[in-house]
Amino acid sequence: VRQVVVDEADRMADMGFMPAVRRLLDQTADNRQTLLFSATLDGDVAKLTERYQRDPVRHEVGQETPDVTDAVHLFWKVAKVDRVDATAKAVSAARPAIVFCRTRHGSDKLAKQLGRAGIKTAAIHGGRSQNQRTRALDSFSRGQVHALVATDVAARGIHVDGVAAVVHYDPPEDHKTYVHRSGRTARAGSGGVVISLLQPEQIGEAKKLQRELSLSEPITSTDTDRLRDVTPPATQAMPELQTGARPGPSAPRTEGARNDVRPTRHARKKSAKKRLAKRGQRAKNGSGAETGGSAPRSDQAAPTEGNARSRRRERRAHLQSSPER
């Protein structure tokens, strides 16, 4: 191996993959060329550079914290039970939007809840197939869905222009995750809004994050009027959604919520066994049926070998008792 490419180095360091990366690098040639890509450089990545790169040349593209300082940051204090409604209002005021959750289950659940509120959504995370993720991103980029619900793992793989808002439904792990999430909006000099939904017990961590990123925005209650004022003009012209009501028969379906769900291998085997059992039951019920397909009546028992012998004995007894014999 003469060339090694380490992409998203800081993210792998955050997720604990550095020991595996070092083991792989130790098995390559000493005179290899090592290319390292990272959105942010921290101590763990610096150690990797010191050990595995000789006379490295550093290239920087864009700002150190891309697009984050160009966006408007809003911090809303919201109770846990009101987060779905606050998210629906935020997407209604500024869309298209990307909503970030921490888990796959949370992403799917929120996508369905927003769909019931009348918002077209698509979920994207590591639990979906490549085709499902591609369809979700294509629907989002074409404007067929209003919100893309994603996990942190998918944050760096989303590159869609014209995203009006980013909603932190679940708070990020640290300030670096906040940067990567928020960088999906306000790209290439365009405007954007970043909204953080904070529960009362999360306000302390949010203030610490603000200090690390030099953000001085106050923490307020839900303020959709302020959100509309800072939303890019291109999205303000879009018709407002009717949120808070359950959709009727013509309500938009959640993209990927049901049609994209494929039965697992175990479910397919279970379904096949049920079909075979039903066929066997039908064959058993119809084994004694007559030519017309109807089963014999209970008072017309089918002839058996015992019944035939009984009739032969009765016939012999009748012949023996006859006067002519």
PDB file of C-alpha atoms in Angstrom:
ATOM      1  CA  VAL A   1       0.000   0.000   0.000  1.00  0.00           C
ATOM      2  CA  ARG A   2       1.617   3.227  -1.163  1.00  0.00           C
ATOM      3  CA  GLN A   3      -1.213   5.690  -0.532  1.00  0.00           C
ATOM      4  CA  VAL A   4      -3.557   5.967   2.449  1.00  0.00           C
ATOM      5  CA  VAL A   5      -6.545   8.338   2.703  1.00  0.00           C
ATOM      6  CA  VAL A   6      -8.013   9.072   6.130  1.00  0.00           C
ATOM      7  CA  ASP A   7     -11.311  10.925   5.706  1.00  0.00           C
ATOM      8  CA  GLU A   8     -13.333  12.502   8.538  1.00  0.00           C
ATOM      9  CA  ALA A   9     -10.413  11.936  10.890  1.00  0.00           C
ATOM     10  CA  ASP A  10     -11.818  14.014  13.741  1.00  0.00           C
ATOM     11  CA  ARG A  11     -15.168  12.268  13.568  1.00  0.00           C
ATOM     12  CA  MET A  12     -13.509   8.851  13.767  1.00  0.00           C
ATOM     13  CA  ALA A  13     -11.532  10.093  16.748  1.00  0.00           C
ATOM     14  CA  ASP A  14     -14.761  11.204  18.457  1.00  0.00           C
ATOM     15  CA  MET A  15     -16.346   7.801  17.859  1.00  0.00           C
ATOM     16  CA  GLY A  16     -13.343   5.876  19.202  1.00  0.00           C
ATOM     17  CA  PHE A  17     -12.010   4.442  15.930  1.00  0.00           C
ATOM     18  CA  MET A  18      -8.457   5.763  16.277  1.00  0.00           C
ATOM     19  CA  PRO A  19      -6.989   2.462  17.609  1.00  0.00           C
ATOM     20  CA  ALA A  20      -8.341   0.640  14.543  1.00  0.00           C
ATOM     21  CA  VAL A  21      -6.996   3.368  12.240  1.00  0.00           C
ATOM     22  CA  ARG A  22      -3.544   3.108  13.831  1.00  0.00           C
ATOM     23  CA  ARG A  23      -3.523  -0.693  13.460  1.00  0.00           C
ATOM     24  CA  LEU A  24      -4.290  -0.360   9.746  1.00  0.00           C
ATOM     25  CA  LEU A  25      -1.643   2.317   9.227  1.00  0.00           C
ATOM     26  CA  ASP A  26       0.961   0.210  11.046  1.00  0.00           C
ATOM     27  CA  GLN A  27       0.507  -2.517   8.410  1.00  0.00           C
ATOM     28  CA  THR A  28       1.264  -0.217   5.455  1.00  0.00           C
ATOM     29  CA  ALA A  29       4.633   0.679   3.919  1.00  0.00           C
ATOM     30  CA  ASP A  30       6.809   3.211   5.709  1.00  0.00           C
ATOM     31  CA  ASN A  31       7.291   5.260   2.560  1.00  0.00           C
ATOM     32  CA  ARG A  32       3.583   5.617   1.877  1.00  0.00           C
ATOM     33  CA  GLN A  33       1.777   8.898   1.200  1.00  0.00           C
ATOM     34  CA  THR A  34      -0.864   9.702   3.827  1.00  0.00           C
ATOM     35  CA  LEU A  35      -3.725  12.085   3.008  1.00  0.00           C
ATOM     36  CA  LEU A  36      -5.818  13.274   5.924  1.00  0.00           C
ATOM     37  CA  PHE A  37      -9.122  15.161   5.601  1.00  0.00           C
ATOM     38  CA  SER A  38     -10.957  16.717   8.500  1.00  0.00           C
ATOM     39  CA  ALA A  39     -13.459  19.495   9.003  1.00  0.00           C
ATOM     40  CA  THR A  40     -11.897  20.356  12.362  1.00  0.00           C
ATOM     41  CA  LEU A  41      -8.443  19.556  13.724  1.00  0.00           C
ATOM     42  CA  ASP A  42      -8.049  18.690  17.393  1.00  0.00           C
ATOM     43  CA  GLY A  43      -5.520  16.996  19.652  1.00  0.00           C
ATOM     44  CA  ASP A  44      -6.331  13.426  18.571  1.00  0.00           C
ATOM     45  CA  VAL A  45      -5.871  14.244  14.899  1.00  0.00           C
ATOM     46  CA  ALA A  46      -2.673  16.145  15.688  1.00  0.00           C
ATOM     47  CA  LYS A  47      -1.248  13.011  17.342  1.00  0.00           C
ATOM     48  CA  LEU A  48      -2.128  11.014  14.225  1.00  0.00           C
ATOM     49  CA  THR A  49      -0.329  13.580  12.084  1.00  0.00           C
ATOM     50  CA  GLU A  50       2.797  13.540  14.269  1.00  0.00           C
ATOM     51  CA  ARG A  51       3.086   9.755  14.203  1.00  0.00           C
ATOM     52  CA  TYR A  52       2.158   8.857  10.631  1.00  0.00           C
ATOM     53  CA  GLN A  53       3.015  11.898   8.493  1.00  0.00           C
ATOM     54  CA  ARG A  54       6.437  13.278   7.634  1.00  0.00           C
ATOM     55  CA  ASP A  55       6.778  16.936   6.671  1.00  0.00           C
ATOM     56  CA  PRO A  56       3.005  17.312   6.104  1.00  0.00           C
ATOM     57  CA  VAL A  57       1.687  20.152   3.968  1.00  0.00           C
ATOM     58  CA  ARG A  58      -1.500  21.721   5.295  1.00  0.00           C
ATOM     59  CA  HIS A  59      -4.229  23.008   2.960  1.00  0.00           C
ATOM     60  CA  GLU A  60      -7.203  24.944   4.303  1.00  0.00           C
ATOM     61  CA  VAL A  61     -10.384  25.547   2.302  1.00  0.00           C
ATOM     62  CA  GLY A  62     -13.014  27.933   3.616  1.00  0.00           C
ATOM     63  CA  GLN A  63     -13.427  29.082   7.181  1.00  0.00           C
ATOM     64  CA  GLU A  64     -12.325  27.064  10.187  1.00  0.00           C
ATOM     65  CA  THR A  65     -15.981  26.845  11.251  1.00  0.00           C
ATOM     66  CA  PRO A  66     -17.702  26.827   7.835  1.00  0.00           C
ATOM     67  CA  ASP A  67     -20.951  28.756   7.468  1.00  0.00           C
ATOM     68  CA  VAL A  68     -21.805  28.677  11.192  1.00  0.00           C
ATOM     69  CA  THR A  69     -21.087  32.349  11.815  1.00  0.00           C
ATOM     70  CA  ASP A  70     -23.090  33.289   8.701  1.00  0.00           C
ATOM     71  CA  ALA A  71     -26.291  31.773  10.099  1.00  0.00           C
ATOM     72  CA  VAL A  72     -28.725  33.241  12.619  1.00  0.00           C
ATOM     73  CA  HIS A  73     -28.815  31.145  15.796  1.00  0.00           C
ATOM     74  CA  LEU A  74     -31.973  30.847  17.874  1.00  0.00           C
ATOM     75  CA  PHE A  75     -32.216  29.018  21.201  1.00  0.00           C
ATOM     76  CA  TRP A  76     -35.732  28.099  22.330  1.00  0.00           C
ATOM     77  CA  LYS A  77     -36.644  26.844  25.786  1.00  0.00           C
ATOM     78  CA  VAL A  78     -39.235  24.112  25.156  1.00  0.00           C
ATOM     79  CA  ALA A  79     -40.756  21.436  27.378  1.00  0.00           C
ATOM     80  CA  LYS A  80     -40.161  17.866  26.267  1.00  0.00           C
ATOM     81  CA  VAL A  81     -43.820  17.266  25.390  1.00  0.00           C
ATOM     82  CA  ASP A  82     -43.897  20.411  23.225  1.00  0.00           C
ATOM     83  CA  ARG A  83     -40.845  19.686  21.084  1.00  0.00           C
ATOM     84  CA  VAL A  84     -42.771  18.102  18.192  1.00  0.00           C
ATOM     85  CA  ASP A  85     -45.162  21.051  17.980  1.00  0.00           C
ATOM     86  CA  ALA A  86     -42.265  23.526  18.164  1.00  0.00           C
ATOM     87  CA  THR A  87     -40.456  21.648  15.384  1.00  0.00           C
ATOM     88  CA  ALA A  88     -43.574  21.684  13.211  1.00  0.00           C
ATOM     89  CA  LYS A  89     -43.923  25.435  13.701  1.00  0.00           C
ATOM     90  CA  ALA A  90     -40.252  25.992  12.897  1.00  0.00           C
ATOM     91  CA  VAL A  91     -40.448  23.989   9.666  1.00  0.00           C
ATOM     92  CA  SER A  92     -43.668  25.787   8.764  1.00  0.00           C
ATOM     93  CA  ALA A  93     -41.933  29.157   9.116  1.00  0.00           C
ATOM     94  CA  ALA A  94     -38.604  28.226   7.501  1.00  0.00           C
ATOM     95  CA  ARG A  95     -38.278  25.422   5.029  1.00  0.00           C
ATOM     96  CA  PRO A  96     -36.785  23.343   3.567  1.00  0.00           C
ATOM     97  CA  ALA A  97     -35.261  22.326   6.876  1.00  0.00           C
ATOM     98  CA  ILE A  98     -33.053  19.584   8.271  1.00  0.00           C
ATOM     99  CA  VAL A  99     -33.975  18.277  11.725  1.00  0.00           C
ATOM    100  CA  PHE A 100     -31.305  16.422  13.699  1.00  0.00           C
ATOM    101  CA  CYS A 101     -31.942  13.630  16.195  1.00  0.00           C
ATOM    102  CA  ARG A 102     -29.480  11.485  18.104  1.00  0.00           C
ATOM    103  CA  THR A 103     -30.876   8.017  17.332  1.00  0.00           C
ATOM    104  CA  ARG A 104     -32.315   6.153  14.368  1.00  0.00           C
ATOM    105  CA  HIS A 105     -35.482   5.281  16.269  1.00  0.00           C
ATOM    106  CA  GLY A 106     -35.920   8.900  17.287  1.00  0.00           C
ATOM    107  CA  SER A 107     -35.550  10.027  13.671  1.00  0.00           C
ATOM    108  CA  ASP A 108     -38.183   7.595  12.394  1.00  0.00           C
ATOM    109  CA  LYS A 109     -40.553   8.453  15.242  1.00  0.00           C
ATOM    110  CA  LEU A 110     -40.227  12.212  14.702  1.00  0.00           C
ATOM    111  CA  ALA A 111     -40.703  11.826  10.940  1.00  0.00           C
ATOM    112  CA  LYS A 112     -44.025  10.061  11.539  1.00  0.00           C
ATOM    113  CA  GLN A 113     -45.124  12.644  14.125  1.00  0.00           C
ATOM    114  CA  LEU A 114     -44.359  15.529  11.776  1.00  0.00           C
ATOM    115  CA  GLY A 115     -46.200  13.681   9.006  1.00  0.00           C
ATOM    116  CA  ARG A 116     -49.296  13.485  11.206  1.00  0.00           C
ATOM    117  CA  ALA A 117     -48.965  17.250  11.718  1.00  0.00           C
ATOM    118  CA  GLY A 118     -49.218  17.800   7.957  1.00  0.00           C
ATOM    119  CA  ILE A 119     -45.521  18.157   7.134  1.00  0.00           C
ATOM    120  CA  LYS A 120     -43.952  16.065   4.396  1.00  0.00           C
ATOM    121  CA  THR A 121     -40.837  14.491   5.837  1.00  0.00           C
ATOM    122  CA  ALA A 122     -38.122  11.980   4.942  1.00  0.00           C
ATOM    123  CA  ALA A 123     -35.884  10.161   7.405  1.00  0.00           C
ATOM    124  CA  ILE A 124     -32.227   9.458   6.670  1.00  0.00           C
ATOM    125  CA  HIS A 125     -29.828   7.540   8.894  1.00  0.00           C
ATOM    126  CA  GLY A 126     -27.436   4.608   8.929  1.00  0.00           C
ATOM    127  CA  GLY A 127     -30.258   2.098   9.318  1.00  0.00           C
ATOM    128  CA  ARG A 128     -31.618   2.777   5.831  1.00  0.00           C
ATOM    129  CA  SER A 129     -30.299   1.271   2.634  1.00  0.00           C
ATOM    130  CA  GLN A 130     -28.340   3.300   0.112  1.00  0.00           C
ATOM    131  CA  ASN A 131     -31.340   3.401  -2.238  1.00  0.00           C
ATOM    132  CA  GLN A 132     -33.594   4.678   0.547  1.00  0.00           C
ATOM    133  CA  ARG A 133     -31.119   7.411   1.487  1.00  0.00           C
ATOM    134  CA  THR A 134     -30.712   8.399  -2.165  1.00  0.00           C
ATOM    135  CA  ARG A 135     -34.481   8.644  -2.658  1.00  0.00           C
ATOM    136  CA  ALA A 136     -34.865  10.698   0.513  1.00  0.00           C
ATOM    137  CA  LEU A 137     -32.144  13.169  -0.501  1.00  0.00           C
ATOM    138  CA  ASP A 138     -33.533  13.398  -4.037  1.00  0.00           C
ATOM    139  CA  SER A 139     -37.044  14.141  -2.720  1.00  0.00           C
ATOM    140  CA  PHE A 140     -35.623  16.764  -0.372  1.00  0.00           C
ATOM    141  CA  SER A 141     -33.501  18.472  -3.030  1.00  0.00           C
ATOM    142  CA  ARG A 142     -36.481  18.555  -5.426  1.00  0.00           C
ATOM    143  CA  GLY A 143     -38.704  20.175  -2.804  1.00  0.00           C
ATOM    144  CA  GLN A 144     -41.045  17.182  -2.556  1.00  0.00           C
ATOM    145  CA  VAL A 145     -40.562  17.023   1.219  1.00  0.00           C
ATOM    146  CA  HIS A 146     -40.419  19.947   3.644  1.00  0.00           C
ATOM    147  CA  ALA A 147     -38.082  18.477   6.245  1.00  0.00           C
ATOM    148  CA  LEU A 148     -35.293  15.932   6.296  1.00  0.00           C
ATOM    149  CA  VAL A 149     -34.958  14.167   9.666  1.00  0.00           C
ATOM    150  CA  ALA A 150     -31.386  12.921  10.099  1.00  0.00           C
ATOM    151  CA  THR A 151     -28.947  11.577  12.666  1.00  0.00           C
ATOM    152  CA  ASP A 152     -25.459  12.877  13.476  1.00  0.00           C
ATOM    153  CA  VAL A 153     -23.815  10.167  11.369  1.00  0.00           C
ATOM    154  CA  ALA A 154     -25.655  11.467   8.303  1.00  0.00           C
ATOM    155  CA  ALA A 155     -24.840  15.117   9.056  1.00  0.00           C
ATOM    156  CA  ARG A 156     -21.634  15.236   7.063  1.00  0.00           C
ATOM    157  CA  GLY A 157     -23.043  13.356   4.084  1.00  0.00           C
ATOM    158  CA  ILE A 158     -25.809  15.870   3.394  1.00  0.00           C
ATOM    159  CA  HIS A 159     -24.839  18.454   0.804  1.00  0.00           C
ATOM    160  CA  VAL A 160     -27.997  20.198  -0.418  1.00  0.00           C
ATOM    161  CA  ASP A 161     -28.082  23.836  -1.459  1.00  0.00           C
ATOM    162  CA  GLY A 162     -30.826  26.170  -0.333  1.00  0.00           C
ATOM    163  CA  VAL A 163     -31.490  24.702   3.126  1.00  0.00           C
ATOM    164  CA  ALA A 164     -33.327  27.458   5.010  1.00  0.00           C
ATOM    165  CA  ALA A 165     -33.079  26.097   8.544  1.00  0.00           C
ATOM    166  CA  VAL A 166     -31.438  23.485  10.754  1.00  0.00           C
ATOM    167  CA  VAL A 167     -33.322  22.317  13.842  1.00  0.00           C
ATOM    168  CA  HIS A 168     -31.482  20.660  16.733  1.00  0.00           C
ATOM    169  CA  TYR A 169     -34.354  18.508  18.012  1.00  0.00           C
ATOM    170  CA  ASP A 170     -31.903  16.668  20.259  1.00  0.00           C
ATOM    171  CA  PRO A 171     -28.919  18.672  21.516  1.00  0.00           C
ATOM    172  CA  PRO A 172     -25.532  17.855  19.968  1.00  0.00           C
ATOM    173  CA  GLU A 173     -22.865  15.982  21.883  1.00  0.00           C
ATOM    174  CA  ASP A 174     -20.415  18.881  21.797  1.00  0.00           C
ATOM    175  CA  HIS A 175     -19.607  22.101  19.975  1.00  0.00           C
ATOM    176  CA  LYS A 176     -18.001  20.228  17.065  1.00  0.00           C
ATOM    177  CA  THR A 177     -21.194  18.285  16.397  1.00  0.00           C
ATOM    178  CA  TYR A 178     -23.085  21.568  16.582  1.00  0.00           C
ATOM    179  CA  VAL A 179     -20.765  22.969  13.908  1.00  0.00           C
ATOM    180  CA  HIS A 180     -21.236  20.011  11.575  1.00  0.00           C
ATOM    181  CA  ARG A 181     -25.012  19.993  11.981  1.00  0.00           C
ATOM    182  CA  SER A 182     -25.383  23.729  11.578  1.00  0.00           C
ATOM    183  CA  GLY A 183     -23.115  23.773   8.548  1.00  0.00           C
ATOM    184  CA  ARG A 184     -25.932  22.295   6.435  1.00  0.00           C
ATOM    185  CA  THR A 185     -27.476  25.779   6.153  1.00  0.00           C
ATOM    186  CA  ALA A 186     -26.052  29.227   5.310  1.00  0.00           C
ATOM    187  CA  ARG A 187     -23.758  27.663   2.743  1.00  0.00           C
ATOM    188  CA  ALA A 188     -21.758  29.566   0.128  1.00  0.00           C
ATOM    189  CA  GLY A 189     -22.679  32.943   1.576  1.00  0.00           C
ATOM    190  CA  SER A 190     -26.455  32.379   1.583  1.00  0.00           C
ATOM    191  CA  GLY A 191     -28.610  32.982   4.649  1.00  0.00           C
ATOM    192  CA  GLY A 192     -29.882  30.402   7.087  1.00  0.00           C
ATOM    193  CA  VAL A 193     -31.302  29.845  10.552  1.00  0.00           C
ATOM    194  CA  VAL A 194     -30.186  27.394  13.232  1.00  0.00           C
ATOM    195  CA  ILE A 195     -32.769  26.559  15.911  1.00  0.00           C
ATOM    196  CA  SER A 196     -31.940  24.687  19.117  1.00  0.00           C
ATOM    197  CA  LEU A 197     -34.762  23.186  21.196  1.00  0.00           C
ATOM    198  CA  LEU A 198     -33.667  23.174  24.832  1.00  0.00           C
ATOM    199  CA  GLN A 199     -35.340  21.497  27.762  1.00  0.00           C
ATOM    200  CA  PRO A 200     -34.924  23.296  31.108  1.00  0.00           C
ATOM    201  CA  GLU A 201     -32.205  20.899  32.298  1.00  0.00           C
ATOM    202  CA  GLN A 202     -30.223  21.398  29.064  1.00  0.00           C
ATOM    203  CA  ILE A 203     -29.834  25.166  29.321  1.00  0.00           C
ATOM    204  CA  GLY A 204     -26.551  24.954  31.264  1.00  0.00           C
ATOM    205  CA  GLU A 205     -24.878  22.852  28.561  1.00  0.00           C
ATOM    206  CA  ALA A 206     -26.260  25.180  25.894  1.00  0.00           C
ATOM    207  CA  LYS A 207     -24.658  28.215  27.556  1.00  0.00           C
ATOM    208  CA  LYS A 208     -21.335  26.368  27.695  1.00  0.00           C
ATOM    209  CA  LEU A 209     -21.638  25.602  23.973  1.00  0.00           C
ATOM    210  CA  GLN A 210     -22.385  29.260  23.257  1.00  0.00           C
ATOM    211  CA  ARG A 211     -19.209  30.314  25.051  1.00  0.00           C
ATOM    212  CA  GLU A 212     -17.088  27.812  23.095  1.00  0.00           C
ATOM    213  CA  LEU A 213     -18.459  29.104  19.766  1.00  0.00           C
ATOM    214  CA  SER A 214     -18.621  32.784  20.792  1.00  0.00           C
ATOM    215  CA  LEU A 215     -22.409  32.932  20.345  1.00  0.00           C
ATOM    216  CA  SER A 216     -24.233  35.524  22.405  1.00  0.00           C
ATOM    217  CA  GLU A 217     -27.863  34.898  21.394  1.00  0.00           C
ATOM    218  CA  PRO A 218     -30.330  34.831  24.314  1.00  0.00           C
ATOM    219  CA  ILE A 219     -32.373  31.757  25.228  1.00  0.00           C
ATOM    220  CA  THR A 220     -36.049  32.574  24.676  1.00  0.00           C
ATOM    221  CA  SER A 221     -39.381  30.831  24.394  1.00  0.00           C
ATOM    222  CA  THR A 222     -40.725  29.685  21.023  1.00  0.00           C
ATOM    223  CA  ASP A 223     -40.805  32.764  18.763  1.00  0.00           C
ATOM    224  CA  THR A 224     -41.985  32.009  15.228  1.00  0.00           C
ATOM    225  CA  ASP A 225     -42.359  35.729  14.432  1.00  0.00           C
ATOM    226  CA  ARG A 226     -38.656  36.257  15.049  1.00  0.00           C
ATOM    227  CA  LEU A 227     -37.936  33.137  12.971  1.00  0.00           C
ATOM    228  CA  ARG A 228     -39.881  34.495   9.997  1.00  0.00           C
ATOM    229  CA  ASP A 229     -38.043  37.805  10.259  1.00  0.00           C
ATOM    230  CA  VAL A 230     -34.633  36.152   9.901  1.00  0.00           C
ATOM    231  CA  THR A 231     -35.617  33.462   7.381  1.00  0.00           C
ATOM    232  CA  PRO A 232     -34.136  33.927   3.886  1.00  0.00           C
ATOM    233  CA  PRO A 233     -36.607  35.680   1.540  1.00  0.00           C
ATOM    234  CA  ALA A 234     -36.680  32.752  -0.906  1.00  0.00           C
ATOM    235  CA  THR A 235     -38.455  30.569   1.648  1.00  0.00           C
ATOM    236  CA  GLN A 236     -40.752  33.223   3.098  1.00  0.00           C
ATOM    237  CA  ALA A 237     -42.841  33.147  -0.073  1.00  0.00           C
ATOM    238  CA  MET A 238     -43.720  29.477   0.400  1.00  0.00           C
ATOM    239  CA  PRO A 239     -47.291  28.811   1.651  1.00  0.00           C
ATOM    240  CA  GLU A 240     -47.536  28.244   5.378  1.00  0.00           C
ATOM    241  CA  LEU A 241     -48.381  24.786   6.604  1.00  0.00           C
ATOM    242  CA  GLN A 242     -51.371  24.025   8.798  1.00  0.00           C
ATOM    243  CA  THR A 243     -49.783  22.346  11.790  1.00  0.00           C
ATOM    244  CA  GLY A 244     -51.251  20.821  14.900  1.00  0.00           C
ATOM    245  CA  ALA A 245     -54.126  18.962  13.210  1.00  0.00           C
ATOM    246  CA  ARG A 246     -54.303  15.360  12.190  1.00  0.00           C
ATOM    247  CA  PRO A 247     -54.268  14.925   8.439  1.00  0.00           C
ATOM    248  CA  GLY A 248     -57.288  13.556   6.625  1.00  0.00           C
ATOM    249  CA  PRO A 249     -57.340  10.909   3.907  1.00  0.00           C
ATOM    250  CA  SER A 250     -55.555  13.259   1.511  1.00  0.00           C
ATOM    251  CA  ALA A 251     -52.795  14.213   3.965  1.00  0.00           C
ATOM    252  CA  PRO A 252     -49.217  13.870   2.760  1.00  0.00           C
ATOM    253  CA  ARG A 253     -47.502  10.611   3.502  1.00  0.00           C
ATOM    254  CA  THR A 254     -44.183  10.556   5.283  1.00  0.00           C
ATOM    255  CA  GLU A 255     -41.533   9.808   2.697  1.00  0.00           C
ATOM    256  CA  GLY A 256     -39.871   6.524   3.515  1.00  0.00           C
ATOM    257  CA  ALA A 257     -41.983   5.904   6.624  1.00  0.00           C
ATOM    258  CA  ARG A 258     -43.950   2.951   5.238  1.00  0.00           C
ATOM    259  CA  ASN A 259     -43.262   2.405   1.540  1.00  0.00           C
ATOM    260  CA  ASP A 260     -39.514   2.155   2.169  1.00  0.00           C
ATOM    261  CA  VAL A 261     -39.876  -0.374   4.989  1.00  0.00           C
ATOM    262  CA  ARG A 262     -38.940  -3.798   3.665  1.00  0.00           C
ATOM    263  CA  PRO A 263     -39.719  -7.025   5.545  1.00  0.00           C
ATOM    264  CA  THR A 264     -36.739  -8.627   7.192  1.00  0.00           C
ATOM    265  CA  ARG A 265     -35.536 -12.110   6.273  1.00  0.00           C
ATOM    266  CA  HIS A 266     -37.104 -13.531   9.431  1.00  0.00           C
ATOM    267  CA  ALA A 267     -40.445 -11.872   8.615  1.00  0.00           C
ATOM    268  CA  ARG A 268     -40.391 -13.274   5.069  1.00  0.00           C
ATOM    269  CA  LYS A 269     -39.720 -16.805   6.374  1.00  0.00           C
ATOM    270  CA  LYS A 270     -42.501 -16.473   8.924  1.00  0.00           C
ATOM    271  CA  SER A 271     -44.929 -15.305   6.257  1.00  0.00           C
ATOM    272  CA  ALA A 272     -43.967 -18.214   3.981  1.00  0.00           C
ATOM    273  CA  LYS A 273     -44.568 -20.713   6.819  1.00  0.00           C
ATOM    274  CA  LYS A 274     -48.023 -19.244   7.417  1.00  0.00           C
ATOM    275  CA  ARG A 275     -48.908 -19.596   3.740  1.00  0.00           C
ATOM    276  CA  LEU A 276     -47.757 -23.241   3.703  1.00  0.00           C
ATOM    277  CA  ALA A 277     -49.761 -23.973   6.862  1.00  0.00           C
ATOM    278  CA  LYS A 278     -52.904 -22.502   5.297  1.00  0.00           C
ATOM    279  CA  ARG A 279     -52.417 -24.571   2.136  1.00  0.00           C
ATOM    280  CA  GLY A 280     -51.973 -27.724   4.205  1.00  0.00           C
ATOM    281  CA  GLN A 281     -55.140 -26.989   6.192  1.00  0.00           C
ATOM    282  CA  ARG A 282     -57.134 -26.443   3.004  1.00  0.00           C
ATOM    283  CA  ALA A 283     -55.793 -29.691   1.534  1.00  0.00           C
ATOM    284  CA  LYS A 284     -56.700 -31.572   4.731  1.00  0.00           C
ATOM    285  CA  ASN A 285     -60.235 -30.181   4.758  1.00  0.00           C
ATOM    286  CA  GLY A 286     -60.750 -31.001   1.110  1.00  0.00           C
ATOM    287  CA  SER A 287     -59.221 -34.521   1.099  1.00  0.00           C
ATOM    288  CA  GLY A 288     -62.567 -36.184   1.762  1.00  0.00           C
ATOM    289  CA  ALA A 289     -64.515 -33.938  -0.539  1.00  0.00           C
ATOM    290  CA  GLU A 290     -66.596 -35.409  -3.325  1.00  0.00           C
ATOM    291  CA  THR A 291     -66.211 -34.612  -7.010  1.00  0.00           C
ATOM    292  CA  GLY A 292     -68.143 -31.377  -6.751  1.00  0.00           C
ATOM    293  CA  GLY A 293     -65.767 -30.090  -4.106  1.00  0.00           C
ATOM    294  CA  SER A 294     -68.181 -30.397  -1.170  1.00  0.00           C
ATOM    295  CA  ALA A 295     -67.343 -32.460   1.884  1.00  0.00           C
ATOM    296  CA  PRO A 296     -69.539 -35.466   2.765  1.00  0.00           C
ATOM    297  CA  ARG A 297     -72.363 -34.811   5.203  1.00  0.00           C
ATOM    298  CA  SER A 298     -72.075 -36.132   8.729  1.00  0.00           C
ATOM    299  CA  ASP A 299     -75.036 -38.492   8.247  1.00  0.00           C
ATOM    300  CA  GLN A 300     -73.474 -39.993   5.113  1.00  0.00           C
ATOM    301  CA  ALA A 301     -70.276 -41.516   6.390  1.00  0.00           C
ATOM    302  CA  ALA A 302     -67.742 -42.481   3.759  1.00  0.00           C
ATOM    303  CA  PRO A 303     -67.571 -46.294   3.119  1.00  0.00           C
ATOM    304  CA  THR A 304     -64.859 -48.103   5.029  1.00  0.00           C
ATOM    305  CA  GLU A 305     -63.431 -51.643   4.978  1.00  0.00           C
ATOM    306  CA  GLY A 306     -65.283 -52.528   8.196  1.00  0.00           C
ATOM    307  CA  ASN A 307     -68.661 -51.499   6.754  1.00  0.00           C
ATOM    308  CA  ALA A 308     -68.072 -53.650   3.641  1.00  0.00           C
ATOM    309  CA  ARG A 309     -67.373 -56.814   5.722  1.00  0.00           C
ATOM    310  CA  SER A 310     -70.486 -56.190   7.783  1.00  0.00           C
ATOM    311  CA  ARG A 311     -72.632 -56.039   4.650  1.00  0.00           C
ATOM    312  CA  ARG A 312     -71.133 -59.306   3.335  1.00  0.00           C
ATOM    313  CA  ARG A 313     -71.945 -61.122   6.625  1.00  0.00           C
ATOM    314  CA  GLU A 314     -75.534 -59.862   6.531  1.00  0.00           C
ATOM    315  CA  ARG A 315     -75.933 -61.113   2.945  1.00  0.00           C
ATOM    316  CA  ARG A 316     -74.639 -64.656   3.828  1.00  0.00           C
ATOM    317  CA  ALA A 317     -76.973 -64.895   6.813  1.00  0.00           C
ATOM    318  CA  HIS A 318     -79.925 -63.904   4.618  1.00  0.00           C
ATOM    319  CA  LEU A 319     -79.115 -66.578   2.012  1.00  0.00           C
ATOM    320  CA  GLN A 320     -78.718 -69.290   4.660  1.00  0.00           C
ATOM    321  CA  SER A 321     -82.121 -68.533   6.188  1.00  0.00           C
ATOM    322  CA  SER A 322     -83.943 -68.513   2.831  1.00  0.00           C
ATOM    323  CA  PRO A 323     -86.499 -71.463   2.302  1.00  0.00           C
ATOM    324  CA  GLU A 324     -85.162 -72.182  -1.192  1.00  0.00           C
ATOM    325  CA  ARG A 325     -81.735 -72.920   0.293  1.00  0.00           C
TER     326      ARG A 325
END
